[in-house]
Amino acid sequence: MPALKEICDYLDDFLEINRFPHDPSNNGLQFQGVNEVHKAVFAVDASEAVFNIAADMDADLIFTHHGISWGSGFKRLTGPTANRIKALAANGISLYAAHLPLDAHEMIGHNVLLGDMLNLKDVEKFGNYHDYRIGIKGTLPKAMSLKEMSELFNEALPSEGDFAGLGDFSRKIKHVAIISGGGAWPELFDEIAESDVEALITGEFTHEIWHPALESGTSVLGLGHYRSETPGVIAVMSAIREHFQIETEFIDIPTGL
């Protein structure tokens, strides 16, 4: 049975969390539970619901993309935050979170894996966010429409739901950029306008990007913040299971957003 420290050291190194000192997430071990891990569970979001399910599963470690510690950390352990901590502490469960390191990872990052689902070629880093290039851009083997891509992603990703979008979903395109989660921000479209990118595949997008997208002629496919950030979590789960030979399970709690 591996030690918690052994797994955390492996994740710190594998995900290169030290490369992202300006990430608002406090990446790494965020809550320390028991010293040995026989079962680990994986989820997109750290939440009381996930913590309670993990307890019911007798898990010792939870890995999430969105953790519970951001910026300068907690000011008060009250209300929902206190309830989350109680659920971890009462059951000796540790919490490890990886945010931008999992977006940007070149092998098991959300964006690279979404690109793999499209068989994307000539892949390059793309999308400057907090001085990190967290997304990718590349070329499709053959021209596809956003409608065709949405059907492919709907089959490949966990959960179900309709995808949002801007632009002509029937237009065939060859060059796409992919930035998961809330990866559409106004300044990004300046970068897109200077590239060959015809469409942006992201998680969610807001009112403020509507006009920059239209004005730059960029179509946008929104897979949903949650669904777009499942691939990396599942890939980390597979890596931990293979490396440490422990029981693992993915907890799917879609938000529909």
CSV table of C-alpha atoms in Angstrom, one decimal:
chain,number,residue,atom,x,y,z
A,1,MET,CA,0.0,0.0,0.0
A,2,PRO,CA,1.7,3.3,-1.1
A,3,ALA,CA,2.3,6.1,1.3
A,4,LEU,CA,0.4,9.4,0.8
A,5,LYS,CA,3.7,11.2,0.5
A,6,GLU,CA,4.9,8.9,-2.2
A,7,ILE,CA,1.8,9.5,-4.3
A,8,CYS,CA,1.9,13.3,-3.8
A,9,ASP,CA,5.6,13.4,-4.7
A,10,TYR,CA,4.8,11.5,-7.9
A,11,LEU,CA,2.0,13.9,-8.8
A,12,ASP,CA,4.1,17.0,-8.0
A,13,ASP,CA,6.7,15.7,-10.3
A,14,PHE,CA,4.5,14.3,-13.1
A,15,LEU,CA,2.3,17.4,-13.2
A,16,GLU,CA,5.2,19.8,-12.8
A,17,ILE,CA,3.2,21.9,-10.3
A,18,ASN,CA,6.3,24.1,-9.6
A,19,ARG,CA,6.1,25.5,-13.1
A,20,PHE,CA,2.9,27.4,-12.2
A,21,PRO,CA,3.7,29.7,-9.2
A,22,HIS,CA,1.2,32.3,-10.4
A,23,ASP,CA,-1.8,29.9,-10.7
A,24,PRO,CA,-4.5,31.1,-8.4
A,25,SER,CA,-5.0,27.5,-7.3
A,26,ASN,CA,-2.8,26.3,-4.5
A,27,ASN,CA,-1.8,23.2,-6.4
A,28,GLY,CA,-0.7,20.0,-4.6
A,29,LEU,CA,-1.8,18.5,-1.4
A,30,GLN,CA,-4.5,20.7,0.1
A,31,PHE,CA,-5.7,18.6,3.0
A,32,GLN,CA,-3.7,15.8,4.7
A,33,GLY,CA,-5.5,12.7,5.9
A,34,VAL,CA,-4.2,9.2,6.6
A,35,ASN,CA,-0.6,8.3,5.8
A,36,GLU,CA,-1.3,5.3,3.5
A,37,VAL,CA,-3.6,5.1,0.4
A,38,HIS,CA,-5.4,2.0,-0.6
A,39,LYS,CA,-8.1,3.7,-2.7
A,40,ALA,CA,-8.2,7.0,-4.6
A,41,VAL,CA,-11.1,8.7,-6.2
A,42,PHE,CA,-11.0,11.4,-8.9
A,43,ALA,CA,-13.4,14.2,-9.7
A,44,VAL,CA,-13.5,17.6,-11.5
A,45,ASP,CA,-14.7,19.6,-8.5
A,46,ALA,CA,-13.9,19.5,-4.8
A,47,SER,CA,-17.3,19.6,-3.1
A,48,GLU,CA,-19.1,18.3,-0.1
A,49,ALA,CA,-21.0,15.9,-2.4
A,50,VAL,CA,-17.7,14.4,-3.7
A,51,PHE,CA,-16.2,14.2,-0.2
A,52,ASN,CA,-19.3,12.3,1.1
A,53,ILE,CA,-19.2,9.9,-1.8
A,54,ALA,CA,-15.5,9.3,-1.3
A,55,ALA,CA,-16.2,8.5,2.4
A,56,ASP,CA,-18.9,6.0,1.4
A,57,MET,CA,-16.4,4.4,-0.9
A,58,ASP,CA,-13.8,4.2,1.9
A,59,ALA,CA,-11.4,6.2,-0.2
A,60,ASP,CA,-8.2,7.6,1.4
A,61,LEU,CA,-7.4,10.2,-1.3
A,62,ILE,CA,-9.3,12.5,-3.6
A,63,PHE,CA,-7.8,14.1,-6.7
A,64,THR,CA,-9.6,17.1,-8.2
A,65,HIS,CA,-9.0,19.7,-10.9
A,66,HIS,CA,-10.7,22.5,-8.9
A,67,GLY,CA,-9.6,22.3,-5.2
A,68,ILE,CA,-10.8,24.2,-2.1
A,69,SER,CA,-7.7,26.4,-1.5
A,70,TRP,CA,-7.2,29.4,-3.8
A,71,GLY,CA,-5.1,32.5,-3.6
A,72,SER,CA,-4.1,33.5,0.0
A,73,GLY,CA,-6.1,30.6,1.4
A,74,PHE,CA,-8.9,30.4,3.9
A,75,LYS,CA,-9.9,33.3,6.1
A,76,ARG,CA,-12.4,31.5,8.2
A,77,LEU,CA,-13.4,27.8,8.4
A,78,THR,CA,-17.2,28.4,8.6
A,79,GLY,CA,-20.3,27.5,6.7
A,80,PRO,CA,-19.9,25.3,3.6
A,81,THR,CA,-16.1,25.4,3.9
A,82,ALA,CA,-16.3,24.0,7.4
A,83,ASN,CA,-18.6,21.3,6.2
A,84,ARG,CA,-16.2,20.3,3.5
A,85,ILE,CA,-13.3,20.1,5.9
A,86,LYS,CA,-15.3,18.1,8.4
A,87,ALA,CA,-16.1,15.5,5.7
A,88,LEU,CA,-12.4,15.1,5.0
A,89,ALA,CA,-11.2,15.2,8.6
A,90,ALA,CA,-13.8,12.8,10.0
A,91,ASN,CA,-12.8,10.2,7.4
A,92,GLY,CA,-9.1,10.8,7.2
A,93,ILE,CA,-9.3,11.6,3.5
A,94,SER,CA,-6.6,13.6,1.8
A,95,LEU,CA,-7.3,16.1,-1.0
A,96,TYR,CA,-4.9,16.9,-3.9
A,97,ALA,CA,-5.7,19.5,-6.5
A,98,ALA,CA,-4.1,20.4,-9.8
A,99,HIS,CA,-5.5,23.3,-11.9
A,100,LEU,CA,-3.4,25.0,-14.6
A,101,PRO,CA,-0.8,22.1,-14.5
A,102,LEU,CA,-3.6,19.8,-15.7
A,103,ASP,CA,-4.9,22.3,-18.3
A,104,ALA,CA,-1.5,22.7,-19.8
A,105,HIS,CA,0.1,19.3,-19.5
A,106,GLU,CA,1.6,18.1,-22.7
A,107,MET,CA,0.6,14.4,-22.3
A,108,ILE,CA,-2.4,14.2,-20.1
A,109,GLY,CA,-3.8,17.7,-20.1
A,110,HIS,CA,-7.4,18.4,-20.9
A,111,ASN,CA,-6.6,20.3,-24.0
A,112,VAL,CA,-4.1,17.8,-25.5
A,113,LEU,CA,-6.6,15.0,-24.9
A,114,LEU,CA,-9.4,16.9,-26.5
A,115,GLY,CA,-7.1,17.4,-29.5
A,116,ASP,CA,-6.4,13.7,-29.6
A,117,MET,CA,-10.1,13.0,-29.9
A,118,LEU,CA,-10.0,15.0,-33.1
A,119,ASN,CA,-6.7,13.5,-34.2
A,120,LEU,CA,-5.3,17.0,-34.3
A,121,LYS,CA,-2.0,17.4,-36.2
A,122,ASP,CA,0.9,20.0,-36.0
A,123,VAL,CA,-0.1,20.7,-32.4
A,124,GLU,CA,1.4,23.9,-30.8
A,125,LYS,CA,0.9,25.6,-27.5
A,126,PHE,CA,-1.6,28.4,-27.7
A,127,GLY,CA,-3.6,30.8,-25.5
A,128,ASN,CA,-1.6,33.1,-23.2
A,129,TYR,CA,-3.2,33.1,-19.7
A,130,HIS,CA,-1.4,34.5,-16.6
A,131,ASP,CA,1.8,34.3,-18.6
A,132,TYR,CA,1.2,30.5,-19.3
A,133,ARG,CA,0.2,29.0,-22.6
A,134,ILE,CA,-2.4,26.7,-21.4
A,135,GLY,CA,-4.2,25.7,-24.6
A,136,ILE,CA,-3.2,24.2,-28.0
A,137,LYS,CA,-3.9,24.8,-31.6
A,138,GLY,CA,-3.5,22.5,-34.6
A,139,THR,CA,-4.8,21.2,-37.9
A,140,LEU,CA,-7.5,18.6,-38.5
A,141,PRO,CA,-6.7,15.7,-40.7
A,142,LYS,CA,-9.7,16.6,-42.8
A,143,ALA,CA,-12.1,19.5,-42.7
A,144,MET,CA,-14.9,19.1,-40.2
A,145,SER,CA,-17.9,21.2,-39.1
A,146,LEU,CA,-18.5,22.2,-35.5
A,147,LYS,CA,-21.7,20.1,-35.7
A,148,GLU,CA,-19.6,17.0,-36.6
A,149,MET,CA,-17.1,17.8,-33.8
A,150,SER,CA,-19.9,18.3,-31.2
A,151,GLU,CA,-21.3,14.8,-32.1
A,152,LEU,CA,-17.8,13.3,-31.7
A,153,PHE,CA,-17.2,15.0,-28.3
A,154,ASN,CA,-20.7,14.0,-27.1
A,155,GLU,CA,-19.7,10.4,-27.7
A,156,ALA,CA,-16.3,10.7,-26.2
A,157,LEU,CA,-16.9,12.7,-23.0
A,158,PRO,CA,-18.6,11.6,-19.8
A,159,SER,CA,-22.2,12.8,-19.1
A,160,GLU,CA,-24.6,14.1,-21.7
A,161,GLY,CA,-25.9,17.5,-22.7
A,162,ASP,CA,-26.2,20.0,-25.5
A,163,PHE,CA,-23.2,22.1,-26.5
A,164,ALA,CA,-23.4,25.9,-26.9
A,165,GLY,CA,-21.8,27.8,-29.7
A,166,LEU,CA,-21.3,30.9,-31.9
A,167,GLY,CA,-21.0,31.0,-35.6
A,168,ASP,CA,-21.9,28.7,-38.5
A,169,PHE,CA,-22.0,25.1,-37.2
A,170,SER,CA,-22.1,23.7,-40.7
A,171,ARG,CA,-19.0,25.5,-42.1
A,172,LYS,CA,-16.1,23.1,-42.7
A,173,ILE,CA,-12.9,24.2,-41.0
A,174,LYS,CA,-9.3,22.8,-40.7
A,175,HIS,CA,-7.6,24.9,-38.0
A,176,VAL,CA,-8.8,24.9,-34.4
A,177,ALA,CA,-7.6,26.1,-31.0
A,178,ILE,CA,-8.6,24.3,-27.8
A,179,ILE,CA,-8.7,25.8,-24.3
A,180,SER,CA,-10.9,23.9,-21.7
A,181,GLY,CA,-13.0,25.3,-18.9
A,182,GLY,CA,-13.5,29.0,-18.9
A,183,GLY,CA,-10.9,29.3,-21.6
A,184,ALA,CA,-12.6,32.1,-23.7
A,185,TRP,CA,-11.5,35.6,-22.7
A,186,PRO,CA,-11.7,38.8,-24.8
A,187,GLU,CA,-8.0,39.2,-25.3
A,188,LEU,CA,-7.6,35.7,-26.6
A,189,PHE,CA,-9.3,36.7,-29.9
A,190,ASP,CA,-6.5,39.2,-30.6
A,191,GLU,CA,-4.1,36.2,-30.5
A,192,ILE,CA,-6.6,34.2,-32.7
A,193,ALA,CA,-6.8,37.0,-35.2
A,194,GLU,CA,-3.1,36.8,-35.7
A,195,SER,CA,-3.1,33.1,-36.3
A,196,ASP,CA,-4.7,30.6,-38.8
A,197,VAL,CA,-7.3,29.5,-36.1
A,198,GLU,CA,-10.8,29.3,-37.5
A,199,ALA,CA,-12.6,28.0,-34.5
A,200,LEU,CA,-12.2,27.8,-30.7
A,201,ILE,CA,-13.2,24.8,-28.8
A,202,THR,CA,-13.6,25.6,-25.1
A,203,GLY,CA,-15.7,24.8,-22.0
A,204,GLU,CA,-17.9,27.8,-21.3
A,205,PHE,CA,-18.0,31.3,-22.7
A,206,THR,CA,-19.5,34.5,-21.5
A,207,HIS,CA,-21.3,37.6,-22.9
A,208,GLU,CA,-18.0,39.5,-23.0
A,209,ILE,CA,-16.5,37.3,-25.7
A,210,TRP,CA,-19.5,37.4,-28.1
A,211,HIS,CA,-18.4,40.5,-30.1
A,212,PRO,CA,-14.7,39.7,-30.1
A,213,ALA,CA,-15.5,36.3,-31.5
A,214,LEU,CA,-17.8,37.7,-34.2
A,215,GLU,CA,-15.4,40.5,-35.1
A,216,SER,CA,-12.5,38.1,-35.5
A,217,GLY,CA,-14.6,35.7,-37.5
A,218,THR,CA,-14.0,32.9,-35.0
A,219,SER,CA,-16.6,30.2,-34.5
A,220,VAL,CA,-16.8,28.9,-30.9
A,221,LEU,CA,-17.9,25.5,-29.6
A,222,GLY,CA,-18.6,25.3,-25.9
A,223,LEU,CA,-18.5,21.8,-24.5
A,224,GLY,CA,-19.4,22.9,-21.0
A,225,HIS,CA,-16.9,23.8,-18.3
A,226,TYR,CA,-17.3,20.5,-16.5
A,227,ARG,CA,-17.3,18.2,-19.5
A,228,SER,CA,-14.3,19.8,-21.1
A,229,GLU,CA,-12.3,19.2,-17.9
A,230,THR,CA,-13.0,15.6,-17.4
A,231,PRO,CA,-10.3,14.1,-19.8
A,232,GLY,CA,-7.2,15.1,-17.7
A,233,VAL,CA,-8.7,14.0,-14.4
A,234,ILE,CA,-9.5,10.5,-15.9
A,235,ALA,CA,-6.0,10.4,-17.4
A,236,VAL,CA,-4.4,11.1,-14.0
A,237,MET,CA,-6.6,8.4,-12.5
A,238,SER,CA,-5.3,5.9,-15.1
A,239,ALA,CA,-1.7,6.9,-14.4
A,240,ILE,CA,-2.1,6.5,-10.6
A,241,ARG,CA,-3.8,3.1,-11.0
A,242,GLU,CA,-1.1,1.8,-13.3
A,243,HIS,CA,1.9,3.2,-11.3
A,244,PHE,CA,0.7,2.4,-7.8
A,245,GLN,CA,-1.5,-0.6,-8.4
A,246,ILE,CA,-4.3,0.7,-6.2
A,247,GLU,CA,-8.1,0.9,-6.6
A,248,THR,CA,-9.3,4.0,-8.3
A,249,GLU,CA,-12.7,5.4,-9.4
A,250,PHE,CA,-14.0,8.5,-11.2
A,251,ILE,CA,-16.9,10.4,-9.5
A,252,ASP,CA,-19.0,12.0,-12.1
A,253,ILE,CA,-21.0,14.9,-10.8
A,254,PRO,CA,-21.9,17.1,-13.9
A,255,THR,CA,-23.0,20.6,-13.3
A,256,GLY,CA,-24.5,21.1,-16.8
A,257,LEU,CA,-22.4,24.2,-17.1
